[in-house]
GROMACS .gro file of C-alpha atoms in nm:
model
  456
    1MET     CA    1   1.405  12.728   8.523
    2MET     CA    2   1.480  12.874   8.178
    3THR     CA    3   1.310  13.184   8.040
    4GLN     CA    4   1.232  13.286   7.684
    5GLU     CA    5   1.553  13.310   7.482
    6ASN     CA    6   1.671  13.625   7.312
    7ASN     CA    7   1.947  13.638   7.051
    8TYR     CA    8   2.266  13.654   7.254
    9ALA     CA    9   2.621  13.617   7.123
   10LEU     CA   10   2.916  13.502   7.333
   11VAL     CA   11   3.269  13.510   7.189
   12PHE     CA   12   3.631  13.461   7.278
   13ASP     CA   13   3.894  13.660   7.085
   14ILE     CA   14   4.219  13.472   7.154
   15GLY     CA   15   4.521  13.679   7.062
   16SER     CA   16   4.896  13.670   7.126
   17SER     CA   17   4.897  13.968   7.363
   18GLY     CA   18   4.557  13.923   7.529
   19ILE     CA   19   4.222  13.745   7.538
   20LYS     CA   20   3.882  13.908   7.523
   21LEU     CA   21   3.552  13.750   7.631
   22CYS     CA   22   3.241  13.942   7.526
   23LEU     CA   23   2.869  13.893   7.572
   24GLY     CA   24   2.625  14.085   7.358
   25GLU     CA   25   2.259  14.099   7.260
   26LYS     CA   26   2.194  14.101   6.888
   27MET     CA   27   1.905  14.311   6.752
   28ASP     CA   28   1.785  14.415   6.405
   29ASP     CA   29   2.078  14.633   6.303
   30ALA     CA   30   2.257  14.686   6.629
   31LEU     CA   31   2.448  14.509   6.895
   32ARG     CA   32   2.420  14.576   7.268
   33ILE     CA   33   2.741  14.496   7.451
   34LEU     CA   34   2.657  14.360   7.794
   35SER     CA   35   3.002  14.274   7.927
   36VAL     CA   36   3.365  14.263   7.813
   37ILE     CA   37   3.633  14.076   8.010
   38LYS     CA   38   4.000  14.122   7.913
   39ARG     CA   39   4.316  13.945   8.022
   40PRO     CA   40   4.676  14.001   7.913
   41ILE     CA   41   4.866  13.699   7.789
   42GLY     CA   42   5.234  13.606   7.781
   43SER     CA   43   5.419  13.298   7.670
   44GLU     CA   44   5.100  13.087   7.697
   45ILE     CA   45   5.014  13.191   7.338
   46ARG     CA   46   5.271  13.267   7.070
   47ARG     CA   47   5.193  13.388   6.721
   48GLY     CA   48   4.830  13.304   6.777
   49MET     CA   49   4.898  12.942   6.876
   50VAL     CA   50   4.831  12.804   7.226
   51GLN     CA   51   5.158  12.681   7.380
   52LYS     CA   52   5.043  12.600   7.735
   53SER     CA   53   4.699  12.445   7.717
   54GLN     CA   54   4.650  12.395   8.092
   55GLU     CA   55   4.738  12.756   8.181
   56VAL     CA   56   4.515  12.888   7.906
   57SER     CA   57   4.221  12.669   8.011
   58LEU     CA   58   4.244  12.800   8.370
   59LEU     CA   59   4.252  13.157   8.240
   60LEU     CA   60   3.948  13.099   8.015
   61GLU     CA   61   3.746  12.945   8.299
   62ASP     CA   62   3.836  13.236   8.529
   63MET     CA   63   3.717  13.481   8.264
   64LEU     CA   64   3.391  13.292   8.223
   65ASN     CA   65   3.329  13.311   8.598
   66GLU     CA   66   3.403  13.682   8.600
   67LEU     CA   67   3.166  13.737   8.309
   68LYS     CA   68   2.881  13.564   8.492
   69ALA     CA   69   2.945  13.777   8.797
   70SER     CA   70   2.952  14.099   8.589
   71VAL     CA   71   2.594  14.083   8.468
   72ASP     CA   72   2.277  14.110   8.674
   73PHE     CA   73   2.112  13.791   8.546
   74ASP     CA   74   2.182  13.421   8.557
   75PHE     CA   75   2.244  13.216   8.242
   76GLU     CA   76   2.371  12.890   8.102
   77ILE     CA   77   2.617  12.879   7.815
   78ASP     CA   78   2.488  12.688   7.513
   79ASN     CA   79   2.736  12.803   7.246
   80ILE     CA   80   3.049  13.016   7.221
   81TYR     CA   81   3.234  13.138   6.913
   82VAL     CA   82   3.615  13.145   6.929
   83GLY     CA   83   3.844  13.341   6.695
   84ILE     CA   84   4.179  13.200   6.589
   85ASN     CA   85   4.451  13.379   6.390
   86ALA     CA   86   4.753  13.148   6.411
   87TYR     CA   87   5.069  13.185   6.206
   88GLY     CA   88   5.085  12.944   5.913
   89MET     CA   89   4.712  12.940   5.842
   90ARG     CA   90   4.659  13.017   5.475
   91SER     CA   91   4.435  12.938   5.178
   92LEU     CA   92   4.527  12.687   4.908
   93PRO     CA   93   4.359  12.628   4.572
   94LEU     CA   94   4.171  12.306   4.509
   95GLN     CA   95   4.001  12.185   4.194
   96ALA     CA   96   3.778  11.899   4.081
   97SER     CA   97   3.620  11.800   3.746
   98PHE     CA   98   3.335  11.571   3.647
   99GLU     CA   99   3.237  11.440   3.303
  100LEU     CA  100   2.858  11.426   3.317
  101ASN     CA  101   2.804  11.371   2.939
  102TYR     CA  102   2.466  11.546   2.948
  103GLU     CA  103   2.329  11.259   3.160
  104ARG     CA  104   2.297  11.420   3.506
  105VAL     CA  105   2.143  11.738   3.623
  106VAL     CA  106   2.373  11.939   3.851
  107ASP     CA  107   2.214  11.927   4.198
  108ASP     CA  108   2.335  11.926   4.560
  109ALA     CA  109   2.452  11.567   4.526
  110VAL     CA  110   2.675  11.650   4.227
  111LEU     CA  111   2.817  11.954   4.404
  112ASP     CA  112   2.888  11.747   4.717
  113GLU     CA  113   3.066  11.486   4.510
  114LEU     CA  114   3.277  11.758   4.343
  115PHE     CA  115   3.374  11.897   4.681
  116ASP     CA  116   3.465  11.555   4.821
  117GLU     CA  117   3.679  11.488   4.515
  118ALA     CA  118   3.861  11.821   4.560
  119MET     CA  119   3.916  11.757   4.935
  120SER     CA  120   4.056  11.410   4.869
  121ASN     CA  121   4.361  11.581   4.728
  122PHE     CA  122   4.396  11.797   5.040
  123ASN     CA  123   4.343  11.505   5.281
  124ASP     CA  124   4.672  11.355   5.166
  125GLN     CA  125   4.847  11.620   5.380
  126ASP     CA  126   4.838  11.444   5.719
  127ASP     CA  127   4.995  11.728   5.919
  128PHE     CA  128   4.734  11.981   5.815
  129ASP     CA  129   4.367  12.039   5.883
  130SER     CA  130   4.107  12.251   5.698
  131ARG     CA  131   3.839  12.458   5.872
  132HIS     CA  132   3.702  12.690   5.600
  133THR     CA  133   3.637  12.638   5.232
  134PHE     CA  134   3.524  12.904   4.984
  135VAL     CA  135   3.389  12.828   4.638
  136GLN     CA  136   3.567  13.046   4.384
  137GLU     CA  137   3.360  12.952   4.079
  138TYR     CA  138   3.220  12.670   3.870
  139VAL     CA  139   3.285  12.632   3.498
  140VAL     CA  140   3.001  12.458   3.312
  141ASP     CA  141   3.093  12.365   2.955
  142GLY     CA  142   3.332  12.659   2.942
  143PHE     CA  143   3.094  12.914   3.103
  144ARG     CA  144   3.172  13.057   3.447
  145THR     CA  145   2.903  13.067   3.712
  146MET     CA  146   2.851  13.068   4.089
  147ASN     CA  147   2.520  12.877   4.062
  148PRO     CA  148   2.534  12.574   3.828
  149ALA     CA  149   2.228  12.402   3.984
  150GLY     CA  150   1.979  12.282   3.722
  151GLU     CA  151   2.234  12.261   3.437
  152LYS     CA  152   2.279  11.938   3.242
  153PRO     CA  153   2.629  11.977   3.103
  154ARG     CA  154   2.888  11.764   2.940
  155LYS     CA  155   3.152  11.873   3.194
  156ILE     CA  156   3.167  12.075   3.514
  157ASP     CA  157   3.476  12.207   3.690
  158ALA     CA  158   3.482  12.338   4.045
  159TYR     CA  159   3.741  12.571   4.198
  160TYR     CA  160   3.783  12.624   4.574
  161LYS     CA  161   4.008  12.792   4.825
  162VAL     CA  162   4.054  12.593   5.146
  163VAL     CA  163   4.194  12.760   5.458
  164MET     CA  164   4.430  12.520   5.627
  165GLY     CA  165   4.671  12.508   5.917
  166LYS     CA  166   4.885  12.262   6.103
  167ASN     CA  167   4.691  12.014   6.314
  168GLN     CA  168   4.873  12.129   6.622
  169ILE     CA  169   4.716  12.474   6.599
  170PHE     CA  170   4.370  12.330   6.642
  171ARG     CA  171   4.465  12.049   6.879
  172ASN     CA  172   4.626  12.284   7.129
  173LEU     CA  173   4.334  12.528   7.128
  174GLU     CA  174   4.079  12.254   7.152
  175ALA     CA  175   4.269  12.091   7.438
  176ALA     CA  176   4.253  12.420   7.634
  177LEU     CA  177   3.880  12.464   7.561
  178ASP     CA  178   3.798  12.103   7.643
  179GLU     CA  179   3.940  12.150   7.993
  180THR     CA  180   3.682  12.421   8.064
  181SER     CA  181   3.306  12.410   8.104
  182LEU     CA  182   3.285  12.484   7.728
  183GLN     CA  183   3.352  12.130   7.612
  184GLY     CA  184   3.129  12.052   7.315
  185LYS     CA  185   2.990  12.408   7.302
  186TYR     CA  186   3.257  12.600   7.106
  187HIS     CA  187   3.277  12.688   6.739
  188LEU     CA  188   3.614  12.791   6.589
  189GLU     CA  189   3.615  13.080   6.341
  190LEU     CA  190   3.903  13.238   6.150
  191GLY     CA  191   3.973  13.574   6.313
  192VAL     CA  192   4.061  13.770   6.002
  193ILE     CA  193   3.732  13.658   5.840
  194ALA     CA  194   3.549  13.786   6.150
  195SER     CA  195   3.730  14.119   6.121
  196ALA     CA  196   3.629  14.141   5.752
  197VAL     CA  197   3.265  14.081   5.844
  198ALA     CA  198   3.282  14.363   6.095
  199VAL     CA  199   3.462  14.629   5.898
  200LEU     CA  200   3.353  14.585   5.537
  201SER     CA  201   3.046  14.711   5.353
  202LYS     CA  202   2.866  14.517   5.084
  203GLU     CA  203   3.018  14.752   4.827
  204ASP     CA  204   3.370  14.678   4.954
  205LYS     CA  205   3.323  14.306   4.909
  206GLU     CA  206   3.172  14.336   4.565
  207LYS     CA  207   3.420  14.584   4.419
  208GLY     CA  208   3.725  14.422   4.573
  209VAL     CA  209   3.909  14.489   4.896
  210VAL     CA  210   4.189  14.367   5.122
  211VAL     CA  211   4.145  14.351   5.498
  212VAL     CA  212   4.470  14.368   5.697
  213ASP     CA  213   4.435  14.286   6.063
  214PHE     CA  214   4.748  14.406   6.247
  215GLY     CA  215   4.781  14.201   6.568
  216ALA     CA  216   5.052  14.174   6.829
  217GLU     CA  217   5.243  13.876   6.682
  218THR     CA  218   5.053  13.799   6.366
  219THR     CA  219   4.908  13.996   6.075
  220GLY     CA  220   4.601  13.858   5.904
  221ILE     CA  221   4.528  13.923   5.538
  222CYS     CA  222   4.196  13.856   5.361
  223VAL     CA  223   4.133  13.939   4.995
  224ILE     CA  224   3.770  13.961   4.884
  225LYS     CA  225   3.636  14.021   4.534
  226ASP     CA  226   3.284  13.976   4.391
  227ASP     CA  227   3.164  13.895   4.745
  228VAL     CA  228   3.390  13.589   4.756
  229VAL     CA  229   3.690  13.527   4.981
  230ARG     CA  230   3.980  13.489   4.740
  231HIS     CA  231   4.280  13.454   4.972
  232VAL     CA  232   4.363  13.428   5.340
  233ALA     CA  233   4.710  13.434   5.503
  234ILE     CA  234   4.835  13.484   5.859
  235LEU     CA  235   5.187  13.629   5.869
  236PRO     CA  236   5.421  13.569   6.161
  237PHE     CA  237   5.483  13.926   6.275
  238GLY     CA  238   5.294  14.222   6.419
  239GLY     CA  239   5.315  14.515   6.660
  240GLN     CA  240   5.515  14.329   6.922
  241ASN     CA  241   5.800  14.278   6.677
  242ILE     CA  242   5.845  14.655   6.671
  243THR     CA  243   5.829  14.664   7.051
  244ARG     CA  244   6.096  14.395   7.085
  245ASP     CA  245   6.320  14.576   6.837
  246LEU     CA  246   6.295  14.888   7.055
  247THR     CA  247   6.425  14.698   7.356
  248GLN     CA  248   6.761  14.726   7.189
  249ILE     CA  249   6.778  15.089   7.311
  250ALA     CA  250   6.961  15.124   7.643
  251GLY     CA  251   6.816  14.817   7.809
  252LEU     CA  252   6.448  14.910   7.778
  253SER     CA  253   6.194  14.666   7.921
  254LEU     CA  254   5.909  14.547   7.698
  255GLN     CA  255   5.668  14.778   7.887
  256GLU     CA  256   5.897  15.078   7.837
  257ALA     CA  257   5.948  14.994   7.470
  258GLU     CA  258   5.574  14.960   7.416
  259ALA     CA  259   5.515  15.300   7.572
  260LEU     CA  260   5.793  15.449   7.355
  261LYS     CA  261   5.635  15.297   7.042
  262ILE     CA  262   5.296  15.446   7.129
  263GLU     CA  263   5.447  15.789   7.204
  264LYS     CA  264   5.699  15.827   6.917
  265GLY     CA  265   5.633  15.541   6.671
  266ASN     CA  266   5.577  15.645   6.309
  267ALA     CA  267   5.564  15.440   5.990
  268LEU     CA  268   5.737  15.709   5.784
  269HIS     CA  269   6.106  15.791   5.799
  270TYR     CA  270   6.195  16.110   5.984
  271THR     CA  271   6.344  16.266   5.665
  272GLU     CA  272   6.011  16.229   5.491
  273LEU     CA  273   5.826  16.366   5.795
  274MET     CA  274   6.051  16.673   5.788
  275MET     CA  275   5.993  16.730   5.416
  276ARG     CA  276   5.615  16.684   5.456
  277ALA     CA  277   5.596  16.932   5.743
  278LYS     CA  278   5.791  17.194   5.550
  279LYS     CA  279   5.588  17.146   5.233
  280GLU     CA  280   5.245  17.140   5.402
  281ASN     CA  281   5.274  17.428   5.651
  282GLY     CA  282   5.630  17.556   5.643
  283ARG     CA  283   5.714  17.399   5.982
  284GLN     CA  284   6.062  17.279   6.057
  285LEU     CA  285   6.052  16.949   6.240
  286GLU     CA  286   6.348  16.866   6.461
  287PHE     CA  287   6.463  16.515   6.547
  288ASN     CA  288   6.739  16.459   6.801
  289GLY     CA  289   6.968  16.157   6.802
  290PRO     CA  290   6.751  15.929   7.019
  291ASP     CA  291   6.435  16.024   6.826
  292LYS     CA  292   6.607  15.939   6.498
  293GLU     CA  293   6.720  15.602   6.636
  294VAL     CA  294   6.368  15.517   6.752
  295ASN     CA  295   6.223  15.617   6.414
  296GLU     CA  296   6.471  15.414   6.216
  297ILE     CA  297   6.402  15.101   6.423
  298VAL     CA  298   6.024  15.137   6.384
  299VAL     CA  299   6.041  15.216   6.012
  300ALA     CA  300   6.272  14.923   5.933
  301ARG     CA  301   6.035  14.671   6.093
  302ILE     CA  302   5.707  14.816   5.964
  303GLU     CA  303   5.843  14.835   5.609
  304GLU     CA  304   5.936  14.469   5.628
  305ILE     CA  305   5.583  14.385   5.742
  306VAL     CA  306   5.421  14.602   5.471
  307ASP     CA  307   5.648  14.449   5.198
  308ASN     CA  308   5.526  14.104   5.302
  309ILE     CA  309   5.162  14.219   5.300
  310TRP     CA  310   5.206  14.359   4.946
  311ALA     CA  311   5.367  14.032   4.829
  312GLN     CA  312   5.065  13.838   4.961
  313ILE     CA  313   4.821  14.072   4.786
  314ARG     CA  314   5.003  14.032   4.453
  315TYR     CA  315   5.020  13.658   4.498
  316ALA     CA  316   4.648  13.638   4.573
  317TRP     CA  317   4.533  13.873   4.298
  318SER     CA  318   4.742  13.924   3.987
  319THR     CA  319   4.589  14.266   3.916
  320PRO     CA  320   4.565  14.444   4.252
  321SER     CA  321   4.453  14.765   4.084
  322THR     CA  322   4.117  14.596   4.015
  323LEU     CA  323   4.057  14.579   4.393
  324ALA     CA  324   3.867  14.905   4.364
  325ASN     CA  325   3.809  14.965   4.736
  326GLY     CA  326   4.170  14.913   4.826
  327ILE     CA  327   4.287  14.818   5.173
  328VAL     CA  328   4.109  14.847   5.509
  329ILE     CA  329   4.330  14.814   5.815
  330THR     CA  330   4.223  14.715   6.163
  331GLY     CA  331   4.367  14.550   6.475
  332GLY     CA  332   4.550  14.710   6.766
  333ALA     CA  333   4.881  14.751   6.583
  334SER     CA  334   4.710  14.939   6.302
  335ARG     CA  335   4.717  15.251   6.523
  336LEU     CA  336   5.079  15.320   6.430
  337ARG     CA  337   5.102  15.678   6.295
  338ASN     CA  338   5.110  15.714   5.916
  339LEU     CA  339   5.062  15.342   5.854
  340VAL     CA  340   4.785  15.430   5.609
  341ASN     CA  341   5.027  15.656   5.419
  342LEU     CA  342   5.302  15.394   5.407
  343LEU     CA  343   5.068  15.129   5.272
  344HIS     CA  344   4.942  15.367   5.008
  345GLN     CA  345   5.302  15.450   4.902
  346LYS     CA  346   5.394  15.081   4.874
  347THR     CA  347   5.081  14.956   4.698
  348ASN     CA  348   4.932  15.259   4.519
  349LEU     CA  349   4.593  15.139   4.648
  350GLN     CA  350   4.356  15.355   4.848
  351VAL     CA  351   4.390  15.274   5.216
  352ARG     CA  352   4.168  15.355   5.511
  353GLN     CA  353   4.150  15.277   5.882
  354SER     CA  354   3.835  15.086   5.980
  355SER     CA  355   3.563  15.294   6.139
  356ILE     CA  356   3.520  15.036   6.416
  357GLU     CA  357   3.741  15.030   6.726
  358PRO     CA  358   4.046  14.843   6.587
  359GLU     CA  359   4.097  14.625   6.895
  360MET     CA  360   3.732  14.521   6.894
  361ALA     CA  361   3.676  14.448   6.522
  362GLN     CA  362   3.734  14.075   6.554
  363VAL     CA  363   3.502  14.058   6.856
  364PHE     CA  364   3.221  14.231   6.672
  365GLY     CA  365   3.273  14.012   6.365
  366LEU     CA  366   3.262  13.695   6.574
  367MET     CA  367   2.933  13.813   6.723
  368GLU     CA  368   2.778  13.850   6.379
  369LEU     CA  369   2.913  13.510   6.272
  370ALA     CA  370   2.737  13.357   6.576
  371LYS     CA  371   2.444  13.181   6.412
  372GLU     CA  372   2.328  13.002   6.724
  373ASN     CA  373   2.184  13.166   7.033
  374CYS     CA  374   2.467  13.139   7.287
  375ILE     CA  375   2.304  13.157   7.628
  376SER     CA  376   1.980  13.056   7.802
  377LEU     CA  377   1.851  13.290   8.071
  378LEU     CA  378   1.763  13.141   8.407
  379GLU     CA  379   1.503  13.262   8.655
  380ARG     CA  380   1.638  13.365   8.992
  381GLN     CA  381   1.461  13.215   9.289
  382ALA     CA  382   1.353  13.446   9.570
  383GLU     CA  383   1.612  13.435   9.847
  384GLU     CA  384   1.367  13.471  10.132
  385GLU     CA  385   0.992  13.477  10.196
  386THR     CA  386   0.820  13.808  10.271
  387PHE     CA  387   0.572  13.792  10.563
  388VAL     CA  388   0.293  14.042  10.607
  389ASP     CA  389   0.130  14.113  10.946
  390GLU     CA  390  -0.239  14.109  10.862
  391ASP     CA  391  -0.324  14.289  11.190
  392LEU     CA  392  -0.172  14.603  11.044
  393PHE     CA  393  -0.451  14.623  10.789
  394ALA     CA  394  -0.816  14.691  10.845
  395ALA     CA  395  -0.934  14.670  10.494
  396THR     CA  396  -1.291  14.619  10.391
  397GLU     CA  397  -1.386  14.293  10.220
  398VAL     CA  398  -1.392  14.464   9.883
  399GLU     CA  399  -1.056  14.629   9.938
  400THR     CA  400  -0.905  14.300  10.053
  401GLN     CA  401  -1.041  14.121   9.746
  402GLN     CA  402  -0.899  14.394   9.518
  403GLU     CA  403  -0.562  14.369   9.685
  404GLU     CA  404  -0.555  13.988   9.650
  405GLU     CA  405  -0.646  14.014   9.285
  406THR     CA  406  -0.368  14.270   9.228
  407GLN     CA  407  -0.109  14.055   9.410
  408ALA     CA  408  -0.216  13.752   9.210
  409SER     CA  409  -0.153  13.935   8.882
  410VAL     CA  410   0.211  14.028   8.967
  411GLU     CA  411   0.478  13.799   8.822
  412PRO     CA  412   0.842  13.790   8.934
  413ILE     CA  413   1.054  14.017   8.713
  414ILE     CA  414   1.404  13.923   8.614
  415GLU     CA  415   1.609  14.237   8.583
  416THR     CA  416   1.788  14.154   8.259
  417PRO     CA  417   1.855  14.355   7.945
  418ALA     CA  418   1.606  14.129   7.773
  419ALA     CA  419   1.331  14.254   8.000
  420THR     CA  420   1.325  14.594   7.831
  421LYS     CA  421   1.056  14.633   7.567
  422GLN     CA  422   1.195  14.583   7.218
  423LYS     CA  423   1.058  14.727   6.897
  424GLU     CA  424   0.859  14.481   6.694
  425LYS     CA  425   1.098  14.316   6.447
  426ARG     CA  426   1.017  14.396   6.088
  427GLU     CA  427   1.022  14.109   5.841
  428LYS     CA  428   1.288  14.205   5.585
  429PRO     CA  429   1.355  14.009   5.267
  430ARG     CA  430   1.716  13.886   5.274
  431THR     CA  431   1.927  13.831   4.967
  432LYS     CA  432   2.100  13.498   4.976
  433ASN     CA  433   2.476  13.530   4.941
  434PRO     CA  434   2.638  13.345   4.651
  435VAL     CA  435   2.823  13.033   4.748
  436GLY     CA  436   3.160  13.131   4.883
  437GLY     CA  437   3.048  13.478   4.991
  438ILE     CA  438   3.046  13.623   5.340
  439LYS     CA  439   2.763  13.815   5.506
  440ASN     CA  440   2.761  14.192   5.497
  441GLY     CA  441   2.845  14.339   5.835
  442GLY     CA  442   2.854  14.706   5.742
  443ASN     CA  443   2.525  14.819   5.895
  444PHE     CA  444   2.525  14.572   6.181
  445PHE     CA  445   2.774  14.772   6.383
  446LYS     CA  446   2.656  15.121   6.286
  447ASP     CA  447   2.473  15.188   6.612
  448LEU     CA  448   2.669  15.041   6.901
  449PHE     CA  449   2.504  15.207   7.194
  450THR     CA  450   2.728  15.084   7.471
  451SER     CA  451   3.069  15.254   7.482
  452LEU     CA  452   3.373  15.038   7.535
  453THR     CA  453   3.691  15.119   7.725
  454ASP     CA  454   4.002  15.113   7.507
  455ASP     CA  455   4.263  14.845   7.570
  456ASN     CA  456   4.525  14.950   7.823
   0.00000   0.00000   0.00000
């Protein structure tokens, strides 16, 4: 038997080094994390793309079972939101034009026809599939607008950015999901968009900002200006490229190289670190031969990654200096020391680390993108009957009647987080985002009141 539904979010963050499954309860301006299940991943997923569908499906099902066992209530899964950040996914410009000759009013039908016309050009690419489209602007008789509805123009032009990827990216992931109990219940979302939702404020998105999500084998880039997604790209390298480079040293294993990267990795060259230390506090930093070798390997790779990021930003936005709120970095590999300083040196933009746990940003963003309630609570049936020996009581008729009335008023209680009394939700007016915009996630994650354990 199902109980009253609350607003629950259930998400899978599928990465190249690990998978996270998270269940949370969404409230006014906060999110209550109920359970997080994590699993490391190996060759089953490479550069964000599922390689071994059967192995991944077994792992996902095992995680779902563990999640159900980790909470103290029963539920059925209705929906789940799945993040994907696969190499090769990127945004492409599309355009369509209509001559209306002052005879038609621009309405939803006209806008749908414009979109279909633009997509007909994309659909010629048989090996690719589109999953996200963002309106950039409309031009109505030479005037730019984001809301042309109601106009009766001579001509209207529409400009879009469509996020596309090879069909195999989606087929492989869907094959893994379809082999689980989630068939027909999952919604695919672009991971870097989810990260942007989690880490950006409304001001960031209006003034212009770049989100860089440093993952294990991919780096996601999302450029947003005027509350519109302007560019998306997933690059084919990340933190594990640095780790693999370090295995060149004296036969280190991947685990040893990862530990070395965490302990000694730095995005700035040791000569600059020495000069900085002397200038800032008069200290003399010393680097021995092995430390120099480690530093040079790390710096060579991270500079290559940053150079590619900067090239994508300049390609997406011809005047990067107008992205007033600069760059926000997130993702597990963004923890590399002095990465903020290196990005600032290369781009001359202001750079900051996200205030949200880097490894969890995509998870939190996926939870906010979850528009549908994801689970239905189930009542637990009593496991055994409770018998009362009436001979033990010698109650008066009135006392017995009172006791029966009291017992009749008691309902079974399901010990779930939803059973706690919630504050009455205030009705708040909500500003509708312009077409092509993404929802502000800045305040949503301000008060996370369940602490999470860092990734191992």
